[in-house]
PDB file of C-alpha atoms and ligand atoms in Angstrom:
ATOM      1  CA  UNK A 545     183.672 182.272  28.903  1.00 56.00           C
ATOM      2  CA  UNK A 546     182.116 185.548  30.266  1.00 58.00           C
ATOM      3  CA  UNK A 547     184.087 188.800  29.941  1.00 67.00           C
ATOM      4  CA  UNK A 548     183.925 189.070  33.705  1.00 63.00           C
ATOM      5  CA  UNK A 549     185.580 185.522  34.039  1.00 58.00           C
ATOM      6  CA  UNK A 550     188.173 186.453  31.525  1.00 70.00           C
ATOM      7  CA  UNK A 551     189.042 189.772  33.318  1.00 72.00           C
ATOM      8  CA  UNK A 552     189.254 187.817  36.590  1.00 67.00           C
ATOM      9  CA  UNK A 553     191.634 185.196  35.082  1.00 67.00           C
ATOM     10  CA  UNK A 554     193.779 187.850  33.361  1.00 75.00           C
ATOM     11  CA  UNK A 555     194.188 189.753  36.645  1.00 75.00           C
ATOM     12  CA  UNK A 556     195.101 186.431  38.425  1.00 68.00           C
ATOM     13  CA  UNK A 557     197.702 185.591  35.801  1.00 73.00           C
ATOM     14  CA  UNK A 558     198.997 189.070  35.866  1.00 76.00           C
ATOM     15  CA  UNK A 559     199.395 188.775  39.693  1.00 72.00           C
ATOM     16  CA  UNK A 560     201.814 185.804  38.949  1.00 76.00           C
ATOM     17  CA  UNK A 561     199.333 182.842  39.493  1.00 66.00           C
ATOM     18  CA  UNK A 562     200.066 180.040  36.940  1.00 75.00           C
ATOM     19  CA  UNK A 563     197.142 179.717  34.372  1.00 69.00           C
ATOM     20  CA  UNK A 564     195.874 176.339  35.724  1.00 66.00           C
ATOM     21  CA  UNK A 565     195.751 177.770  39.325  1.00 65.00           C
ATOM     22  CA  UNK A 566     194.107 180.897  38.123  1.00 61.00           C
ATOM     23  CA  UNK A 567     191.329 178.620  36.491  1.00 62.00           C
ATOM     24  CA  UNK A 568     191.123 176.561  39.734  1.00 60.00           C
ATOM     25  CA  UNK A 569     190.876 179.763  41.753  1.00 60.00           C
ATOM     26  CA  UNK A 570     188.115 181.139  39.699  1.00 70.00           C
ATOM     27  CA  UNK A 571     185.876 177.869  39.873  1.00 90.00           C
ATOM     28  CA  UNK A 572     182.724 177.954  41.672  1.00 96.00           C
ATOM     29  CA  UNK A 573     182.906 175.748  44.857  1.00 97.00           C
ATOM     30  CA  UNK A 574     179.767 173.907  45.860  1.00 98.00           C
ATOM     31  CA  UNK A 575     179.466 172.001  49.188  1.00 98.00           C
ATOM     32  CA  UNK A 576     176.937 169.209  48.990  1.00 98.00           C
ATOM     33  CA  UNK A 577     175.887 167.318  52.165  1.00 98.00           C
ATOM     34  CA  UNK A 578     174.077 164.142  50.939  1.00 98.00           C
ATOM     35  CA  UNK A 579     171.752 162.022  53.156  1.00 98.00           C
ATOM     36  CA  UNK A 580     173.587 158.847  52.716  1.00 98.00           C
ATOM     37  CA  UNK A 581     173.424 155.788  50.325  1.00 97.00           C
ATOM     38  CA  UNK A 582     170.264 154.081  51.679  1.00 97.00           C
ATOM     39  CA  UNK A 583     168.509 153.264  48.409  1.00 97.00           C
ATOM     40  CA  UNK A 584     168.738 153.024  44.636  1.00 97.00           C
ATOM     41  CA  UNK A 585     167.102 156.450  44.495  1.00 98.00           C
ATOM     42  CA  UNK A 586     169.798 157.979  46.661  1.00 98.00           C
ATOM     43  CA  UNK A 587     172.651 156.301  44.619  1.00 98.00           C
ATOM     44  CA  UNK A 588     171.183 157.791  41.420  1.00 97.00           C
ATOM     45  CA  UNK A 589     170.683 161.208  43.009  1.00 98.00           C
ATOM     46  CA  UNK A 590     174.332 161.232  44.153  1.00 98.00           C
ATOM     47  CA  UNK A 591     175.460 160.137  40.688  1.00 98.00           C
ATOM     48  CA  UNK A 592     173.461 162.969  39.092  1.00 97.00           C
ATOM     49  CA  UNK A 593     174.983 165.572  41.423  1.00 98.00           C
ATOM     50  CA  UNK A 594     178.526 164.427  40.759  1.00 98.00           C
ATOM     51  CA  UNK A 595     178.174 164.047  37.000  1.00 97.00           C
ATOM     52  CA  UNK A 596     176.424 167.393  36.703  1.00 97.00           C
ATOM     53  CA  UNK A 597     179.104 169.158  38.823  1.00 98.00           C
ATOM     54  CA  UNK A 598     181.827 167.832  36.511  1.00 97.00           C
ATOM     55  CA  UNK A 599     179.848 168.761  33.352  1.00 97.00           C
ATOM     56  CA  UNK A 600     179.351 172.256  34.770  1.00 97.00           C
ATOM     57  CA  UNK A 601     182.917 172.749  35.788  1.00 97.00           C
ATOM     58  CA  UNK A 602     181.884 173.297  39.393  1.00 97.00           C
ATOM     59  CA  UNK A 603     184.281 172.197  42.154  1.00 97.00           C
ATOM     60  CA  UNK A 604     182.104 169.803  44.177  1.00 98.00           C
ATOM     61  CA  UNK A 605     182.902 169.102  47.883  1.00 98.00           C
ATOM     62  CA  UNK A 606     180.710 166.085  48.589  1.00 98.00           C
ATOM     63  CA  UNK A 607     179.848 164.662  52.041  1.00 98.00           C
ATOM     64  CA  UNK A 608     177.971 161.469  52.713  1.00 98.00           C
ATOM     65  CA  UNK A 609     176.218 161.767  56.202  1.00 98.00           C
ATOM     66  CA  UNK A 610     175.224 158.060  56.364  1.00 98.00           C
ATOM     67  CA  UNK A 611     171.625 159.053  57.272  1.00 97.00           C
ATOM     68  CA  UNK A 612     172.749 160.961  60.370  1.00 98.00           C
ATOM     69  CA  UNK A 613     171.685 164.474  61.000  1.00 98.00           C
ATOM     70  CA  UNK A 614     174.725 165.294  63.004  1.00 98.00           C
ATOM     71  CA  UNK A 615     177.027 164.320  60.211  1.00 98.00           C
ATOM     72  CA  UNK A 616     175.128 166.687  57.788  1.00 98.00           C
ATOM     73  CA  UNK A 617     175.450 169.470  60.286  1.00 98.00           C
ATOM     74  CA  UNK A 618     179.135 168.721  60.609  1.00 98.00           C
ATOM     75  CA  UNK A 619     179.601 168.868  56.883  1.00 98.00           C
ATOM     76  CA  UNK A 620     177.766 172.113  56.470  1.00 98.00           C
ATOM     77  CA  UNK A 621     179.880 173.727  59.214  1.00 98.00           C
ATOM     78  CA  UNK A 622     182.918 172.430  57.331  1.00 98.00           C
ATOM     79  CA  UNK A 623     181.664 174.015  54.164  1.00 98.00           C
ATOM     80  CA  UNK A 624     181.183 177.295  55.960  1.00 98.00           C
ATOM     81  CA  UNK A 625     184.726 177.015  57.323  1.00 98.00           C
ATOM     82  CA  UNK A 626     186.033 176.496  53.774  1.00 97.00           C
ATOM     83  CA  UNK A 627     184.128 179.536  52.556  1.00 97.00           C
ATOM     84  CA  UNK A 628     182.484 177.514  49.734  1.00 97.00           C
ATOM     85  CA  UNK A 629     180.405 179.712  47.288  1.00 97.00           C
ATOM     86  CA  UNK A 630     177.164 177.755  47.737  1.00 98.00           C
ATOM     87  CA  UNK A 631     175.892 175.001  50.064  1.00 98.00           C
ATOM     88  CA  UNK A 632     173.276 172.466  49.069  1.00 98.00           C
ATOM     89  CA  UNK A 633     171.938 169.503  50.984  1.00 98.00           C
ATOM     90  CA  UNK A 634     168.973 167.020  51.296  1.00 98.00           C
ATOM     91  CA  UNK A 635     167.902 167.218  54.862  1.00 98.00           C
ATOM     92  CA  UNK A 636     167.666 163.734  56.260  1.00 98.00           C
ATOM     93  CA  UNK A 637     164.834 164.928  58.751  1.00 98.00           C
ATOM     94  CA  UNK A 638     162.708 168.058  58.423  1.00 98.00           C
ATOM     95  CA  UNK A 639     163.562 169.784  61.780  1.00 98.00           C
ATOM     96  CA  UNK A 640     166.629 170.858  63.703  1.00 98.00           C
ATOM     97  CA  UNK A 641     168.300 172.880  61.104  1.00 98.00           C
ATOM     98  CA  UNK A 642     167.781 176.529  62.293  1.00 98.00           C
ATOM     99  CA  UNK A 643     171.172 177.024  64.029  1.00 98.00           C
ATOM    100  CA  UNK A 644     173.386 175.782  61.259  1.00 98.00           C
ATOM    101  CA  UNK A 645     171.359 177.521  58.549  1.00 98.00           C
ATOM    102  CA  UNK A 646     171.642 180.827  60.520  1.00 98.00           C
ATOM    103  CA  UNK A 647     175.585 180.216  60.644  1.00 98.00           C
ATOM    104  CA  UNK A 648     175.575 179.864  56.873  1.00 98.00           C
ATOM    105  CA  UNK A 649     173.481 182.987  56.499  1.00 98.00           C
ATOM    106  CA  UNK A 650     175.787 184.836  58.712  1.00 98.00           C
ATOM    107  CA  UNK A 651     178.700 183.609  56.640  1.00 98.00           C
ATOM    108  CA  UNK A 652     176.875 185.044  53.625  1.00 97.00           C
ATOM    109  CA  UNK A 653     176.805 181.556  51.873  1.00 98.00           C
ATOM    110  CA  UNK A 654     173.539 180.881  50.085  1.00 97.00           C
ATOM    111  CA  UNK A 655     171.849 177.480  50.724  1.00 98.00           C
ATOM    112  CA  UNK A 656     169.880 175.438  48.362  1.00 98.00           C
ATOM    113  CA  UNK A 657     167.562 172.666  49.637  1.00 98.00           C
ATOM    114  CA  UNK A 658     167.778 169.723  47.255  1.00 98.00           C
ATOM    115  CA  UNK A 659     165.218 166.829  47.166  1.00 98.00           C
ATOM    116  CA  UNK A 660     163.866 167.375  50.776  1.00 97.00           C
ATOM    117  CA  UNK A 661     162.677 170.385  52.582  1.00 96.00           C
ATOM    118  CA  UNK A 662     162.954 171.566  56.313  1.00 97.00           C
ATOM    119  CA  UNK A 663     160.232 172.717  58.678  1.00 96.00           C
ATOM    120  CA  UNK A 664     162.037 176.008  59.530  1.00 96.00           C
ATOM    121  CA  UNK A 665     159.619 178.913  59.494  1.00 95.00           C
ATOM    122  CA  UNK A 666     162.181 181.406  58.511  1.00 97.00           C
ATOM    123  CA  UNK A 667     162.507 180.871  54.760  1.00 97.00           C
ATOM    124  CA  UNK A 668     165.141 183.472  54.422  1.00 97.00           C
ATOM    125  CA  UNK A 669     167.513 180.757  55.578  1.00 98.00           C
ATOM    126  CA  UNK A 670     167.567 179.179  52.162  1.00 98.00           C
ATOM    127  CA  UNK A 671     167.447 180.649  48.607  1.00 98.00           C
ATOM    128  CA  UNK A 672     165.536 177.836  46.994  1.00 97.00           C
ATOM    129  CA  UNK A 673     163.974 174.316  47.448  1.00 97.00           C
ATOM    130  CA  UNK A 674     164.144 171.967  44.424  1.00 96.00           C
ATOM    131  CA  UNK A 675     162.567 168.527  44.447  1.00 95.00           C
ATOM    132  CA  UNK A 676     159.331 166.628  44.203  1.00 96.00           C
ATOM    133  CA  UNK A 677     155.857 167.338  45.760  1.00 97.00           C
ATOM    134  CA  UNK A 678     155.862 164.348  48.100  1.00 98.00           C
ATOM    135  CA  UNK A 679     152.269 164.974  49.131  1.00 98.00           C
ATOM    136  CA  UNK A 680     151.110 164.770  45.627  1.00 97.00           C
ATOM    137  CA  UNK A 681     153.104 161.525  45.223  1.00 98.00           C
ATOM    138  CA  UNK A 682     151.138 160.185  48.087  1.00 98.00           C
ATOM    139  CA  UNK A 683     147.974 161.370  46.546  1.00 98.00           C
ATOM    140  CA  UNK A 684     148.817 159.639  43.264  1.00 98.00           C
ATOM    141  CA  UNK A 685     149.377 156.389  45.185  1.00 98.00           C
ATOM    142  CA  UNK A 686     146.039 156.786  46.866  1.00 98.00           C
ATOM    143  CA  UNK A 687     144.224 157.548  43.671  1.00 98.00           C
ATOM    144  CA  UNK A 688     145.742 154.453  41.885  1.00 98.00           C
ATOM    145  CA  UNK A 689     144.613 152.243  44.730  1.00 98.00           C
ATOM    146  CA  UNK A 690     141.075 153.806  44.874  1.00 98.00           C
ATOM    147  CA  UNK A 691     140.685 153.262  41.000  1.00 98.00           C
ATOM    148  CA  UNK A 692     142.001 149.651  41.206  1.00 98.00           C
ATOM    149  CA  UNK A 693     139.873 148.744  44.270  1.00 97.00           C
ATOM    150  CA  UNK A 694     136.748 150.657  43.255  1.00 96.00           C
ATOM    151  CA  UNK A 695     134.511 147.464  42.867  1.00 96.00           C
ATOM    152  CA  UNK A 696     136.126 145.724  46.025  1.00 95.00           C
ATOM    153  CA  UNK A 697     133.447 144.717  48.488  1.00 94.00           C
ATOM    154  CA  UNK A 698     134.101 144.804  52.209  1.00 95.00           C
ATOM    155  CA  UNK A 699     137.160 146.330  53.994  1.00 97.00           C
ATOM    156  CA  UNK A 700     140.581 146.789  52.129  1.00 98.00           C
ATOM    157  CA  UNK A 701     143.179 146.241  54.803  1.00 98.00           C
ATOM    158  CA  UNK A 702     146.464 148.173  54.127  1.00 98.00           C
ATOM    159  CA  UNK A 703     149.724 147.891  55.789  1.00 98.00           C
ATOM    160  CA  UNK A 704     152.229 150.807  55.257  1.00 98.00           C
ATOM    161  CA  UNK A 705     156.026 150.893  55.288  1.00 98.00           C
ATOM    162  CA  UNK A 706     156.979 154.644  56.101  1.00 98.00           C
ATOM    163  CA  UNK A 707     160.189 156.191  55.047  1.00 98.00           C
ATOM    164  CA  UNK A 708     162.716 157.622  57.530  1.00 98.00           C
ATOM    165  CA  UNK A 709     160.825 158.844  60.632  1.00 98.00           C
ATOM    166  CA  UNK A 710     160.647 162.624  60.613  1.00 98.00           C
ATOM    167  CA  UNK A 711     161.728 163.156  56.924  1.00 98.00           C
ATOM    168  CA  UNK A 712     159.717 165.297  54.617  1.00 97.00           C
ATOM    169  CA  UNK A 713     158.967 162.525  52.081  1.00 98.00           C
ATOM    170  CA  UNK A 714     157.795 160.109  54.913  1.00 98.00           C
ATOM    171  CA  UNK A 715     155.512 162.816  56.366  1.00 98.00           C
ATOM    172  CA  UNK A 716     154.048 164.038  53.226  1.00 98.00           C
ATOM    173  CA  UNK A 717     153.726 160.708  51.392  1.00 98.00           C
ATOM    174  CA  UNK A 718     151.642 159.546  54.397  1.00 98.00           C
ATOM    175  CA  UNK A 719     149.613 162.707  54.343  1.00 98.00           C
ATOM    176  CA  UNK A 720     148.788 162.556  50.702  1.00 98.00           C
ATOM    177  CA  UNK A 721     147.979 158.958  50.596  1.00 98.00           C
ATOM    178  CA  UNK A 722     145.530 159.301  53.682  1.00 98.00           C
ATOM    179  CA  UNK A 723     143.904 162.396  52.202  1.00 98.00           C
ATOM    180  CA  UNK A 724     142.704 160.288  49.226  1.00 98.00           C
ATOM    181  CA  UNK A 725     141.701 156.958  50.929  1.00 98.00           C
ATOM    182  CA  UNK A 726     140.095 158.638  53.866  1.00 98.00           C
ATOM    183  CA  UNK A 727     137.115 159.609  51.598  1.00 98.00           C
ATOM    184  CA  UNK A 728     136.042 155.930  51.598  1.00 98.00           C
ATOM    185  CA  UNK A 729     135.662 154.146  55.043  1.00 97.00           C
ATOM    186  CA  UNK A 730     136.400 150.714  53.336  1.00 98.00           C
ATOM    187  CA  UNK A 731     140.208 151.523  53.288  1.00 98.00           C
ATOM    188  CA  UNK A 732     141.838 150.814  56.590  1.00 98.00           C
ATOM    189  CA  UNK A 733     145.590 151.192  57.427  1.00 98.00           C
ATOM    190  CA  UNK A 734     145.915 148.296  59.921  1.00 98.00           C
ATOM    191  CA  UNK A 735     149.771 148.591  60.446  1.00 98.00           C
ATOM    192  CA  UNK A 736     152.168 151.306  59.702  1.00 98.00           C
ATOM    193  CA  UNK A 737     155.909 151.486  60.652  1.00 98.00           C
ATOM    194  CA  UNK A 738     159.108 152.860  59.434  1.00 98.00           C
ATOM    195  CA  UNK A 739     161.358 150.801  57.132  1.00 98.00           C
ATOM    196  CA  UNK A 740     163.797 153.664  56.911  1.00 98.00           C
ATOM    197  CA  UNK A 741     163.869 153.731  53.114  1.00 98.00           C
ATOM    198  CA  UNK A 742     165.998 150.568  52.996  1.00 98.00           C
ATOM    199  CA  UNK A 743     165.460 147.004  51.516  1.00 98.00           C
ATOM    200  CA  UNK A 744     166.645 145.248  54.635  1.00 98.00           C
ATOM    201  CA  UNK A 745     164.398 147.079  57.026  1.00 98.00           C
ATOM    202  CA  UNK A 746     161.406 146.848  54.644  1.00 98.00           C
ATOM    203  CA  UNK A 747     161.837 143.084  54.619  1.00 98.00           C
ATOM    204  CA  UNK A 748     162.097 142.971  58.363  1.00 98.00           C
ATOM    205  CA  UNK A 749     158.951 145.039  59.058  1.00 98.00           C
ATOM    206  CA  UNK A 750     156.944 143.267  56.367  1.00 98.00           C
ATOM    207  CA  UNK A 751     157.824 139.989  58.036  1.00 98.00           C
ATOM    208  CA  UNK A 752     156.368 141.300  61.308  1.00 98.00           C
ATOM    209  CA  UNK A 753     153.358 142.528  59.570  1.00 98.00           C
ATOM    210  CA  UNK A 754     152.736 139.126  58.040  1.00 98.00           C
ATOM    211  CA  UNK A 755     153.309 137.309  61.345  1.00 98.00           C
ATOM    212  CA  UNK A 756     150.751 139.674  63.010  1.00 98.00           C
ATOM    213  CA  UNK A 757     148.182 139.992  60.151  1.00 97.00           C
ATOM    214  CA  UNK A 758     148.909 137.291  57.549  1.00 93.00           C
ATOM    215  CA  UNK A 759     146.216 136.749  55.038  1.00 95.00           C
ATOM    216  CA  UNK A 760     144.268 139.653  56.320  1.00 97.00           C
ATOM    217  CA  UNK A 761     146.553 141.986  54.484  1.00 98.00           C
ATOM    218  CA  UNK A 762     145.140 143.093  51.065  1.00 98.00           C
ATOM    219  CA  UNK A 763     147.551 146.032  50.147  1.00 98.00           C
ATOM    220  CA  UNK A 764     151.109 147.213  50.882  1.00 99.00           C
ATOM    221  CA  UNK A 765     151.824 150.944  50.530  1.00 99.00           C
ATOM    222  CA  UNK A 766     155.612 151.364  50.657  1.00 99.00           C
ATOM    223  CA  UNK A 767     157.020 154.947  50.735  1.00 98.00           C
ATOM    224  CA  UNK A 768     159.880 153.785  48.380  1.00 98.00           C
ATOM    225  CA  UNK A 769     160.704 151.082  45.940  1.00 98.00           C
ATOM    226  CA  UNK A 770     163.646 149.767  48.150  1.00 98.00           C
ATOM    227  CA  UNK A 771     161.307 148.836  50.933  1.00 98.00           C
ATOM    228  CA  UNK A 772     158.794 147.381  48.613  1.00 98.00           C
ATOM    229  CA  UNK A 773     161.443 145.118  47.110  1.00 98.00           C
ATOM    230  CA  UNK A 774     162.442 143.964  50.546  1.00 98.00           C
ATOM    231  CA  UNK A 775     158.811 143.401  51.456  1.00 98.00           C
ATOM    232  CA  UNK A 776     158.316 141.251  48.350  1.00 98.00           C
ATOM    233  CA  UNK A 777     161.022 138.881  49.457  1.00 98.00           C
ATOM    234  CA  UNK A 778     159.146 138.706  52.797  1.00 98.00           C
ATOM    235  CA  UNK A 779     155.769 137.980  51.127  1.00 98.00           C
ATOM    236  CA  UNK A 780     157.308 135.188  48.936  1.00 98.00           C
ATOM    237  CA  UNK A 781     159.077 133.597  51.798  1.00 98.00           C
ATOM    238  CA  UNK A 782     155.643 133.621  53.681  1.00 98.00           C
ATOM    239  CA  UNK A 783     154.275 131.508  50.664  1.00 97.00           C
ATOM    240  CA  UNK A 784     152.201 134.425  49.244  1.00 98.00           C
ATOM    241  CA  UNK A 785     152.161 135.886  45.783  1.00 98.00           C
ATOM    242  CA  UNK A 786     153.355 139.607  45.656  1.00 98.00           C
ATOM    243  CA  UNK A 787     151.077 141.821  43.513  1.00 98.00           C
ATOM    244  CA  UNK A 788     148.442 139.064  43.396  1.00 98.00           C
ATOM    245  CA  UNK A 789     147.624 138.063  47.077  1.00 98.00           C
ATOM    246  CA  UNK A 790     148.787 141.492  48.213  1.00 98.00           C
ATOM    247  CA  UNK A 791     148.544 144.476  45.929  1.00 98.00           C
ATOM    248  CA  UNK A 792     151.805 146.554  46.298  1.00 98.00           C
ATOM    249  CA  UNK A 793     152.157 150.263  45.655  1.00 98.00           C
ATOM    250  CA  UNK A 794     155.381 152.002  46.004  1.00 98.00           C
ATOM    251  CA  UNK A 795     157.213 155.274  44.999  1.00 98.00           C
ATOM    252  CA  UNK A 796     160.533 156.299  43.193  1.00 98.00           C
ATOM    253  CA  UNK A 797     160.269 154.461  39.922  1.00 98.00           C
ATOM    254  CA  UNK A 798     163.805 153.101  40.163  1.00 98.00           C
ATOM    255  CA  UNK A 799     165.218 150.225  37.916  1.00 97.00           C
ATOM    256  CA  UNK A 800     164.639 147.596  40.611  1.00 98.00           C
ATOM    257  CA  UNK A 801     160.940 148.590  40.659  1.00 98.00           C
ATOM    258  CA  UNK A 802     160.624 148.206  36.868  1.00 98.00           C
ATOM    259  CA  UNK A 803     162.226 144.819  37.065  1.00 98.00           C
ATOM    260  CA  UNK A 804     159.847 143.732  39.878  1.00 98.00           C
ATOM    261  CA  UNK A 805     156.844 145.060  37.917  1.00 98.00           C
ATOM    262  CA  UNK A 806     158.143 143.227  34.666  1.00 98.00           C
ATOM    263  CA  UNK A 807     158.442 140.079  36.928  1.00 98.00           C
ATOM    264  CA  UNK A 808     154.801 140.511  37.973  1.00 98.00           C
ATOM    265  CA  UNK A 809     155.657 141.291  41.625  1.00 98.00           C
ATOM    266  CA  UNK A 810     154.871 144.872  41.995  1.00 98.00           C
ATOM    267  CA  UNK A 811     151.588 146.686  40.804  1.00 98.00           C
ATOM    268  CA  UNK A 812     152.703 150.259  40.447  1.00 98.00           C
ATOM    269  CA  UNK A 813     155.526 152.640  41.149  1.00 98.00           C
ATOM    270  CA  UNK A 814     154.810 156.411  41.499  1.00 98.00           C
ATOM    271  CA  UNK A 815     157.804 158.268  39.974  1.00 97.00           C
ATOM    272  CA  UNK A 816     160.136 160.436  42.130  1.00 98.00           C
ATOM    273  CA  UNK A 817     163.036 161.576  40.050  1.00 96.00           C
ATOM    274  CA  UNK A 818     166.554 161.764  41.618  1.00 97.00           C
ATOM    275  CA  UNK A 819     168.027 163.395  38.543  1.00 96.00           C
ATOM    276  CA  UNK A 820     168.305 166.792  40.246  1.00 96.00           C
ATOM    277  CA  UNK A 821     171.897 167.402  39.313  1.00 96.00           C
ATOM    278  CA  UNK A 822     171.508 169.506  36.194  1.00 94.00           C
ATOM    279  CA  UNK A 823     168.777 171.748  37.679  1.00 94.00           C
ATOM    280  CA  UNK A 824     170.974 172.219  40.870  1.00 97.00           C
ATOM    281  CA  UNK A 825     174.130 173.194  38.886  1.00 97.00           C
ATOM    282  CA  UNK A 826     172.207 175.607  36.754  1.00 96.00           C
ATOM    283  CA  UNK A 827     170.725 177.157  39.961  1.00 96.00           C
ATOM    284  CA  UNK A 828     174.387 177.415  41.399  1.00 97.00           C
ATOM    285  CA  UNK A 829     175.636 179.231  38.337  1.00 96.00           C
ATOM    286  CA  UNK A 830     172.572 181.512  38.134  1.00 95.00           C
ATOM    287  CA  UNK A 831     173.201 182.394  41.839  1.00 95.00           C
ATOM    288  CA  UNK A 832     176.884 183.209  41.151  1.00 93.00           C
ATOM    289  CA  UNK A 833     175.805 185.320  38.244  1.00 94.00           C
ATOM    290  CA  UNK A 834     173.665 187.351  40.508  1.00 94.00           C
ATOM    291  CA  UNK A 835     170.314 186.034  39.360  1.00 95.00           C
ATOM    292  CA  UNK A 836     167.366 185.468  41.743  1.00 94.00           C
ATOM    293  CA  UNK A 837     166.190 181.771  42.022  1.00 95.00           C
ATOM    294  CA  UNK A 838     162.582 180.648  42.258  1.00 96.00           C
ATOM    295  CA  UNK A 839     161.884 179.893  45.893  1.00 96.00           C
ATOM    296  CA  UNK A 840     160.474 176.591  44.910  1.00 96.00           C
ATOM    297  CA  UNK A 841     161.302 174.361  41.873  1.00 93.00           C
ATOM    298  CA  UNK A 842     159.067 171.289  41.512  1.00 91.00           C
ATOM    299  CA  UNK A 843     160.146 168.250  39.544  1.00 86.00           C
ATOM    300  CA  UNK A 844     157.650 166.899  36.953  1.00 83.00           C
ATOM    301  CA  UNK A 845     156.759 163.265  37.511  1.00 90.00           C
ATOM    302  CA  UNK A 846     154.451 160.358  36.409  1.00 93.00           C
ATOM    303  CA  UNK A 847     152.931 157.057  37.614  1.00 96.00           C
ATOM    304  CA  UNK A 848     154.049 153.695  36.123  1.00 97.00           C
ATOM    305  CA  UNK A 849     151.680 150.717  36.694  1.00 97.00           C
ATOM    306  CA  UNK A 850     152.992 147.184  35.823  1.00 98.00           C
ATOM    307  CA  UNK A 851     151.195 147.113  32.559  1.00 97.00           C
ATOM    308  CA  UNK A 852     153.419 149.763  30.969  1.00 97.00           C
ATOM    309  CA  UNK A 853     156.663 148.712  32.801  1.00 97.00           C
ATOM    310  CA  UNK A 854     158.174 146.680  29.945  1.00 97.00           C
ATOM    311  CA  UNK A 855     157.623 149.368  27.343  1.00 96.00           C
ATOM    312  CA  UNK A 856     158.833 152.151  29.515  1.00 95.00           C
ATOM    313  CA  UNK A 857     161.868 150.339  30.962  1.00 96.00           C
ATOM    314  CA  UNK A 858     164.272 151.105  27.973  1.00 95.00           C
ATOM    315  CA  UNK A 859     163.529 154.853  28.543  1.00 93.00           C
ATOM    316  CA  UNK A 860     164.551 154.867  32.239  1.00 94.00           C
ATOM    317  CA  UNK A 861     167.555 156.931  33.137  1.00 92.00           C
ATOM    318  CA  UNK A 862     167.934 155.745  36.893  1.00 95.00           C
TER     319      UNK A 862
HETATM  320  C1  LIG B 439     162.613 161.396  47.753  1.00 62.43           C
HETATM  321  C2  LIG B 439     163.907 160.877  48.647  1.00 62.43           C
HETATM  322  C3  LIG B 439     163.718 159.620  49.214  1.00 62.43           C
HETATM  323  C4  LIG B 439     163.404 158.502  48.222  1.00 62.43           C
HETATM  324  C5  LIG B 439     164.029 157.279  48.849  1.00 62.43           C
HETATM  325  O1  LIG B 439     162.914 162.478  47.115  1.00 62.43           O
HETATM  326  O2  LIG B 439     164.369 161.812  49.577  1.00 62.43           O
HETATM  327  O3  LIG B 439     164.943 159.174  49.989  1.00 62.43           O
HETATM  328  O4  LIG B 439     162.054 158.228  47.895  1.00 62.43           O
HETATM  329  C6  LIG B 439     165.392 158.001  49.309  1.00 62.43           C
HETATM  330  O5  LIG B 439     164.252 156.182  48.086  1.00 62.43           O
HETATM  331  O6  LIG B 439     165.962 157.137  50.273  1.00 62.43           O
END
């Protein structure tokens, strides 16, 4: 325990506060506004934040916005009213955050962006953004496909299940993937639609793609594993073999994706780690200790093709 913390506690007890209340009064309070519970990735991210807060002795105020921006904004305003020490959130979409971020700044409450970024020009509105490089994840997906299809003759027809419309991962994973495949005209994205990062919507949209394009489809590029897993069901119900008749590329690297790869139904998953909790809590503590945080903290990640899935599976933490 730091001398500063000991001094504060002693002063609180001397002022008549019972010791357990003195400890509670001195705890760092973090307000976290989560996107929702739309995917395996999100569930693992929530668990990481909650477990790490407990581990770090940080008082976590947690709000689940059910994938609605207005709910996240409401939660952030409530954190401001509660005068929490730090606010962190994963913006469900990239735009529309200026007003509430300015309110947090006016209240002198530092904000950390976790997982997803915002398209606000004024970057004084947050102290740090920690999470993956989604554009690079899209490039990794594209590079894997180009390597796999390098000897393919004729056109390679791709259907794309996009993430939540307007979200940073959806925008940037699309951009990175297209940056790579656009170098060779044989790659054509013939259908592209949002599956909102969920299994149910991924299946529904893939059913529509199959109805419209059927056996013309050579490749599915899904912005997350949950949509890919939903699409695999649709492909099988259409009497086709996932990962054989249609090459499937997805992103996240969740357990469900490894199970699908081990079953021979998914070709590759590009890792996007949800285990941001420990990094976030360390950043919160550093902030409260008066340290300056790096403006951008990038998560280190890999690419897992089906050939390594069985060997890697026991090492997976989410
Ligand atoms: C990416 C994260 C995305 C995941 C999805 O960091 O924001 O949201 O890829 C999740 O599975 O729903």
